[in-house]
Amino acid sequence: MTACAGPGATGAGSTPSPSATPPEALCARIVAHWSREVLDGGGYGDYQSMGLSDGQYEILRSVVDAARAVEKREGAPAADELIVRRSREDCAARYRSGTPGGGPWR
């Protein structure tokens, strides 16, 4: 009698499931998305309804403030470039040493 492998098992001839998205990449993606929404006039909402932690929301507020200034001086394309760059940089810094501590929403 042979044992059956479950859906996540790997064996000869099978491939492992793809790895999960790193937290800094997920942070950058969601912060950039909501930064664009806010910059386009969506206003600030409740960070939890956006799916953000408190720390990610702080990043969003900082990114949006900077993007507003750039948009006034240089236009929307430059603001979008800043959103992408700052979201990536700020989220990478936040998760540089692993998952931030300080509670479930930090």
mmCIF file with all atom_site columns, C-alpha atoms in Angstrom:
data_model
loop_
_atom_site.group_PDB
_atom_site.id
_atom_site.type_symbol
_atom_site.label_atom_id
_atom_site.label_alt_id
_atom_site.label_comp_id
_atom_site.label_asym_id
_atom_site.label_entity_id
_atom_site.label_seq_id
_atom_site.pdbx_PDB_ins_code
_atom_site.Cartn_x
_atom_site.Cartn_y
_atom_site.Cartn_z
_atom_site.occupancy
_atom_site.B_iso_or_equiv
_atom_site.pdbx_formal_charge
_atom_site.auth_seq_id
_atom_site.auth_comp_id
_atom_site.auth_asym_id
_atom_site.auth_atom_id
_atom_site.pdbx_PDB_model_num
ATOM 1   C CA . MET A 1 1   ? 0.000   0.000  0.000   1.00 0.00 ? 1   MET A CA 1
ATOM 2   C CA . THR A 1 2   ? 1.355   3.433  -0.884  1.00 0.00 ? 2   THR A CA 1
ATOM 3   C CA . ALA A 1 3   ? 0.596   6.718  0.831   1.00 0.00 ? 3   ALA A CA 1
ATOM 4   C CA . CYS A 1 4   ? -1.056  9.472  -1.172  1.00 0.00 ? 4   CYS A CA 1
ATOM 5   C CA . ALA A 1 5   ? 0.556   12.850 -1.212  1.00 0.00 ? 5   ALA A CA 1
ATOM 6   C CA . GLY A 1 6   ? -1.525  15.889 -0.409  1.00 0.00 ? 6   GLY A CA 1
ATOM 7   C CA . PRO A 1 7   ? -1.995  18.842 -2.743  1.00 0.00 ? 7   PRO A CA 1
ATOM 8   C CA . GLY A 1 8   ? 1.083   20.718 -1.504  1.00 0.00 ? 8   GLY A CA 1
ATOM 9   C CA . ALA A 1 9   ? 3.451   17.753 -1.504  1.00 0.00 ? 9   ALA A CA 1
ATOM 10  C CA . THR A 1 10  ? 6.365   17.571 -3.865  1.00 0.00 ? 10  THR A CA 1
ATOM 11  C CA . GLY A 1 11  ? 7.961   14.475 -5.180  1.00 0.00 ? 11  GLY A CA 1
ATOM 12  C CA . ALA A 1 12  ? 9.760   13.155 -8.222  1.00 0.00 ? 12  ALA A CA 1
ATOM 13  C CA . GLY A 1 13  ? 8.478   14.921 -11.310 1.00 0.00 ? 13  GLY A CA 1
ATOM 14  C CA . SER A 1 14  ? 6.441   17.555 -9.497  1.00 0.00 ? 14  SER A CA 1
ATOM 15  C CA . THR A 1 15  ? 7.180   21.226 -9.125  1.00 0.00 ? 15  THR A CA 1
ATOM 16  C CA . PRO A 1 16  ? 6.881   23.203 -5.925  1.00 0.00 ? 16  PRO A CA 1
ATOM 17  C CA . SER A 1 17  ? 4.261   25.912 -5.707  1.00 0.00 ? 17  SER A CA 1
ATOM 18  C CA . PRO A 1 18  ? 5.424   29.458 -6.481  1.00 0.00 ? 18  PRO A CA 1
ATOM 19  C CA . SER A 1 19  ? 6.768   31.405 -3.554  1.00 0.00 ? 19  SER A CA 1
ATOM 20  C CA . ALA A 1 20  ? 4.682   34.031 -1.862  1.00 0.00 ? 20  ALA A CA 1
ATOM 21  C CA . THR A 1 21  ? 5.111   37.690 -2.714  1.00 0.00 ? 21  THR A CA 1
ATOM 22  C CA . PRO A 1 22  ? 7.723   39.230 -0.402  1.00 0.00 ? 22  PRO A CA 1
ATOM 23  C CA . PRO A 1 23  ? 6.161   41.625 2.134   1.00 0.00 ? 23  PRO A CA 1
ATOM 24  C CA . GLU A 1 24  ? 8.111   44.639 0.844   1.00 0.00 ? 24  GLU A CA 1
ATOM 25  C CA . ALA A 1 25  ? 6.849   44.028 -2.718  1.00 0.00 ? 25  ALA A CA 1
ATOM 26  C CA . LEU A 1 26  ? 3.269   43.620 -1.533  1.00 0.00 ? 26  LEU A CA 1
ATOM 27  C CA . CYS A 1 27  ? 3.601   46.775 0.573   1.00 0.00 ? 27  CYS A CA 1
ATOM 28  C CA . ALA A 1 28  ? 4.965   48.745 -2.402  1.00 0.00 ? 28  ALA A CA 1
ATOM 29  C CA . ARG A 1 29  ? 2.188   47.519 -4.685  1.00 0.00 ? 29  ARG A CA 1
ATOM 30  C CA . ILE A 1 30  ? -0.667  48.363 -2.332  1.00 0.00 ? 30  ILE A CA 1
ATOM 31  C CA . VAL A 1 31  ? 0.833   51.693 -1.199  1.00 0.00 ? 31  VAL A CA 1
ATOM 32  C CA . ALA A 1 32  ? 1.362   52.769 -4.825  1.00 0.00 ? 32  ALA A CA 1
ATOM 33  C CA . HIS A 1 33  ? -2.198  51.766 -5.731  1.00 0.00 ? 33  HIS A CA 1
ATOM 34  C CA . TRP A 1 34  ? -3.802  53.710 -2.890  1.00 0.00 ? 34  TRP A CA 1
ATOM 35  C CA . SER A 1 35  ? -1.431  56.651 -3.347  1.00 0.00 ? 35  SER A CA 1
ATOM 36  C CA . ARG A 1 36  ? -2.687  57.030 -6.912  1.00 0.00 ? 36  ARG A CA 1
ATOM 37  C CA . GLU A 1 37  ? -6.298  56.776 -5.735  1.00 0.00 ? 37  GLU A CA 1
ATOM 38  C CA . VAL A 1 38  ? -5.775  59.449 -3.086  1.00 0.00 ? 38  VAL A CA 1
ATOM 39  C CA . LEU A 1 39  ? -3.861  61.721 -5.448  1.00 0.00 ? 39  LEU A CA 1
ATOM 40  C CA . ASP A 1 40  ? -6.685  61.443 -7.999  1.00 0.00 ? 40  ASP A CA 1
ATOM 41  C CA . GLY A 1 41  ? -9.123  62.854 -5.451  1.00 0.00 ? 41  GLY A CA 1
ATOM 42  C CA . GLY A 1 42  ? -10.256 59.733 -3.657  1.00 0.00 ? 42  GLY A CA 1
ATOM 43  C CA . GLY A 1 43  ? -9.322  61.299 -0.313  1.00 0.00 ? 43  GLY A CA 1
ATOM 44  C CA . TYR A 1 44  ? -7.900  59.539 2.673   1.00 0.00 ? 44  TYR A CA 1
ATOM 45  C CA . GLY A 1 45  ? -9.972  56.675 3.971   1.00 0.00 ? 45  GLY A CA 1
ATOM 46  C CA . ASP A 1 46  ? -9.626  54.333 6.856   1.00 0.00 ? 46  ASP A CA 1
ATOM 47  C CA . TYR A 1 47  ? -6.314  52.507 6.508   1.00 0.00 ? 47  TYR A CA 1
ATOM 48  C CA . GLN A 1 48  ? -7.889  49.190 7.436   1.00 0.00 ? 48  GLN A CA 1
ATOM 49  C CA . SER A 1 49  ? -10.495 49.490 4.671   1.00 0.00 ? 49  SER A CA 1
ATOM 50  C CA . MET A 1 50  ? -7.580  49.990 2.268   1.00 0.00 ? 50  MET A CA 1
ATOM 51  C CA . GLY A 1 51  ? -5.954  46.813 3.542   1.00 0.00 ? 51  GLY A CA 1
ATOM 52  C CA . LEU A 1 52  ? -2.988  48.715 4.993   1.00 0.00 ? 52  LEU A CA 1
ATOM 53  C CA . SER A 1 53  ? -1.254  48.442 8.318   1.00 0.00 ? 53  SER A CA 1
ATOM 54  C CA . ASP A 1 54  ? -0.728  51.585 10.352  1.00 0.00 ? 54  ASP A CA 1
ATOM 55  C CA . GLY A 1 55  ? 2.913   51.706 9.234   1.00 0.00 ? 55  GLY A CA 1
ATOM 56  C CA . GLN A 1 56  ? 1.988   51.254 5.577   1.00 0.00 ? 56  GLN A CA 1
ATOM 57  C CA . TYR A 1 57  ? -0.556  54.053 5.935   1.00 0.00 ? 57  TYR A CA 1
ATOM 58  C CA . GLU A 1 58  ? 2.191   56.329 7.266   1.00 0.00 ? 58  GLU A CA 1
ATOM 59  C CA . ILE A 1 59  ? 4.204   55.514 4.135   1.00 0.00 ? 59  ILE A CA 1
ATOM 60  C CA . LEU A 1 60  ? 1.168   56.274 1.952   1.00 0.00 ? 60  LEU A CA 1
ATOM 61  C CA . ARG A 1 61  ? 0.641   59.680 3.566   1.00 0.00 ? 61  ARG A CA 1
ATOM 62  C CA . SER A 1 62  ? 4.296   60.581 3.073   1.00 0.00 ? 62  SER A CA 1
ATOM 63  C CA . VAL A 1 63  ? 4.280   59.396 -0.547  1.00 0.00 ? 63  VAL A CA 1
ATOM 64  C CA . VAL A 1 64  ? 1.078   61.291 -1.363  1.00 0.00 ? 64  VAL A CA 1
ATOM 65  C CA . ASP A 1 65  ? 2.378   64.513 0.189   1.00 0.00 ? 65  ASP A CA 1
ATOM 66  C CA . ALA A 1 66  ? 5.548   64.294 -1.902  1.00 0.00 ? 66  ALA A CA 1
ATOM 67  C CA . ALA A 1 67  ? 3.611   63.325 -5.043  1.00 0.00 ? 67  ALA A CA 1
ATOM 68  C CA . ARG A 1 68  ? 1.271   66.312 -4.700  1.00 0.00 ? 68  ARG A CA 1
ATOM 69  C CA . ALA A 1 69  ? 4.227   68.689 -4.654  1.00 0.00 ? 69  ALA A CA 1
ATOM 70  C CA . VAL A 1 70  ? 5.838   67.010 -7.671  1.00 0.00 ? 70  VAL A CA 1
ATOM 71  C CA . GLU A 1 71  ? 2.541   66.960 -9.565  1.00 0.00 ? 71  GLU A CA 1
ATOM 72  C CA . LYS A 1 72  ? 2.182   70.732 -9.122  1.00 0.00 ? 72  LYS A CA 1
ATOM 73  C CA . ARG A 1 73  ? 5.715   71.423 -10.350 1.00 0.00 ? 73  ARG A CA 1
ATOM 74  C CA . GLU A 1 74  ? 6.268   68.708 -12.943 1.00 0.00 ? 74  GLU A CA 1
ATOM 75  C CA . GLY A 1 75  ? 2.927   67.109 -13.816 1.00 0.00 ? 75  GLY A CA 1
ATOM 76  C CA . ALA A 1 76  ? 1.155   63.805 -13.341 1.00 0.00 ? 76  ALA A CA 1
ATOM 77  C CA . PRO A 1 77  ? 3.729   61.517 -15.043 1.00 0.00 ? 77  PRO A CA 1
ATOM 78  C CA . ALA A 1 78  ? 6.489   62.758 -12.708 1.00 0.00 ? 78  ALA A CA 1
ATOM 79  C CA . ALA A 1 79  ? 4.184   62.297 -9.710  1.00 0.00 ? 79  ALA A CA 1
ATOM 80  C CA . ASP A 1 80  ? 3.467   58.716 -10.751 1.00 0.00 ? 80  ASP A CA 1
ATOM 81  C CA . GLU A 1 81  ? 7.189   58.000 -11.099 1.00 0.00 ? 81  GLU A CA 1
ATOM 82  C CA . LEU A 1 82  ? 7.709   59.361 -7.596  1.00 0.00 ? 82  LEU A CA 1
ATOM 83  C CA . ILE A 1 83  ? 4.866   57.203 -6.248  1.00 0.00 ? 83  ILE A CA 1
ATOM 84  C CA . VAL A 1 84  ? 6.410   54.052 -7.698  1.00 0.00 ? 84  VAL A CA 1
ATOM 85  C CA . ARG A 1 85  ? 9.935   54.902 -6.549  1.00 0.00 ? 85  ARG A CA 1
ATOM 86  C CA . ARG A 1 86  ? 9.057   56.093 -3.037  1.00 0.00 ? 86  ARG A CA 1
ATOM 87  C CA . SER A 1 87  ? 6.615   53.233 -2.409  1.00 0.00 ? 87  SER A CA 1
ATOM 88  C CA . ARG A 1 88  ? 9.314   50.739 -3.349  1.00 0.00 ? 88  ARG A CA 1
ATOM 89  C CA . GLU A 1 89  ? 12.066  52.487 -1.343  1.00 0.00 ? 89  GLU A CA 1
ATOM 90  C CA . ASP A 1 90  ? 10.004  53.194 1.771   1.00 0.00 ? 90  ASP A CA 1
ATOM 91  C CA . CYS A 1 91  ? 8.512   49.713 1.897   1.00 0.00 ? 91  CYS A CA 1
ATOM 92  C CA . ALA A 1 92  ? 11.929  48.118 1.364   1.00 0.00 ? 92  ALA A CA 1
ATOM 93  C CA . ALA A 1 93  ? 13.285  50.154 4.268   1.00 0.00 ? 93  ALA A CA 1
ATOM 94  C CA . ARG A 1 94  ? 10.340  49.162 6.451   1.00 0.00 ? 94  ARG A CA 1
ATOM 95  C CA . TYR A 1 95  ? 10.820  45.433 5.807   1.00 0.00 ? 95  TYR A CA 1
ATOM 96  C CA . ARG A 1 96  ? 14.625  45.458 5.545   1.00 0.00 ? 96  ARG A CA 1
ATOM 97  C CA . SER A 1 97  ? 15.123  43.442 8.717   1.00 0.00 ? 97  SER A CA 1
ATOM 98  C CA . GLY A 1 98  ? 12.069  41.247 8.310   1.00 0.00 ? 98  GLY A CA 1
ATOM 99  C CA . THR A 1 99  ? 8.522   41.863 9.377   1.00 0.00 ? 99  THR A CA 1
ATOM 100 C CA . PRO A 1 100 ? 8.137   45.025 11.482  1.00 0.00 ? 100 PRO A CA 1
ATOM 101 C CA . GLY A 1 101 ? 7.259   44.441 15.116  1.00 0.00 ? 101 GLY A CA 1
ATOM 102 C CA . GLY A 1 102 ? 4.985   46.346 17.397  1.00 0.00 ? 102 GLY A CA 1
ATOM 103 C CA . GLY A 1 103 ? 1.673   44.536 17.027  1.00 0.00 ? 103 GLY A CA 1
ATOM 104 C CA . PRO A 1 104 ? -0.434  43.055 14.287  1.00 0.00 ? 104 PRO A CA 1
ATOM 105 C CA . TRP A 1 105 ? -1.045  46.337 12.436  1.00 0.00 ? 105 TRP A CA 1
ATOM 106 C CA . ARG A 1 106 ? 2.499   47.765 12.582  1.00 0.00 ? 106 ARG A CA 1
#
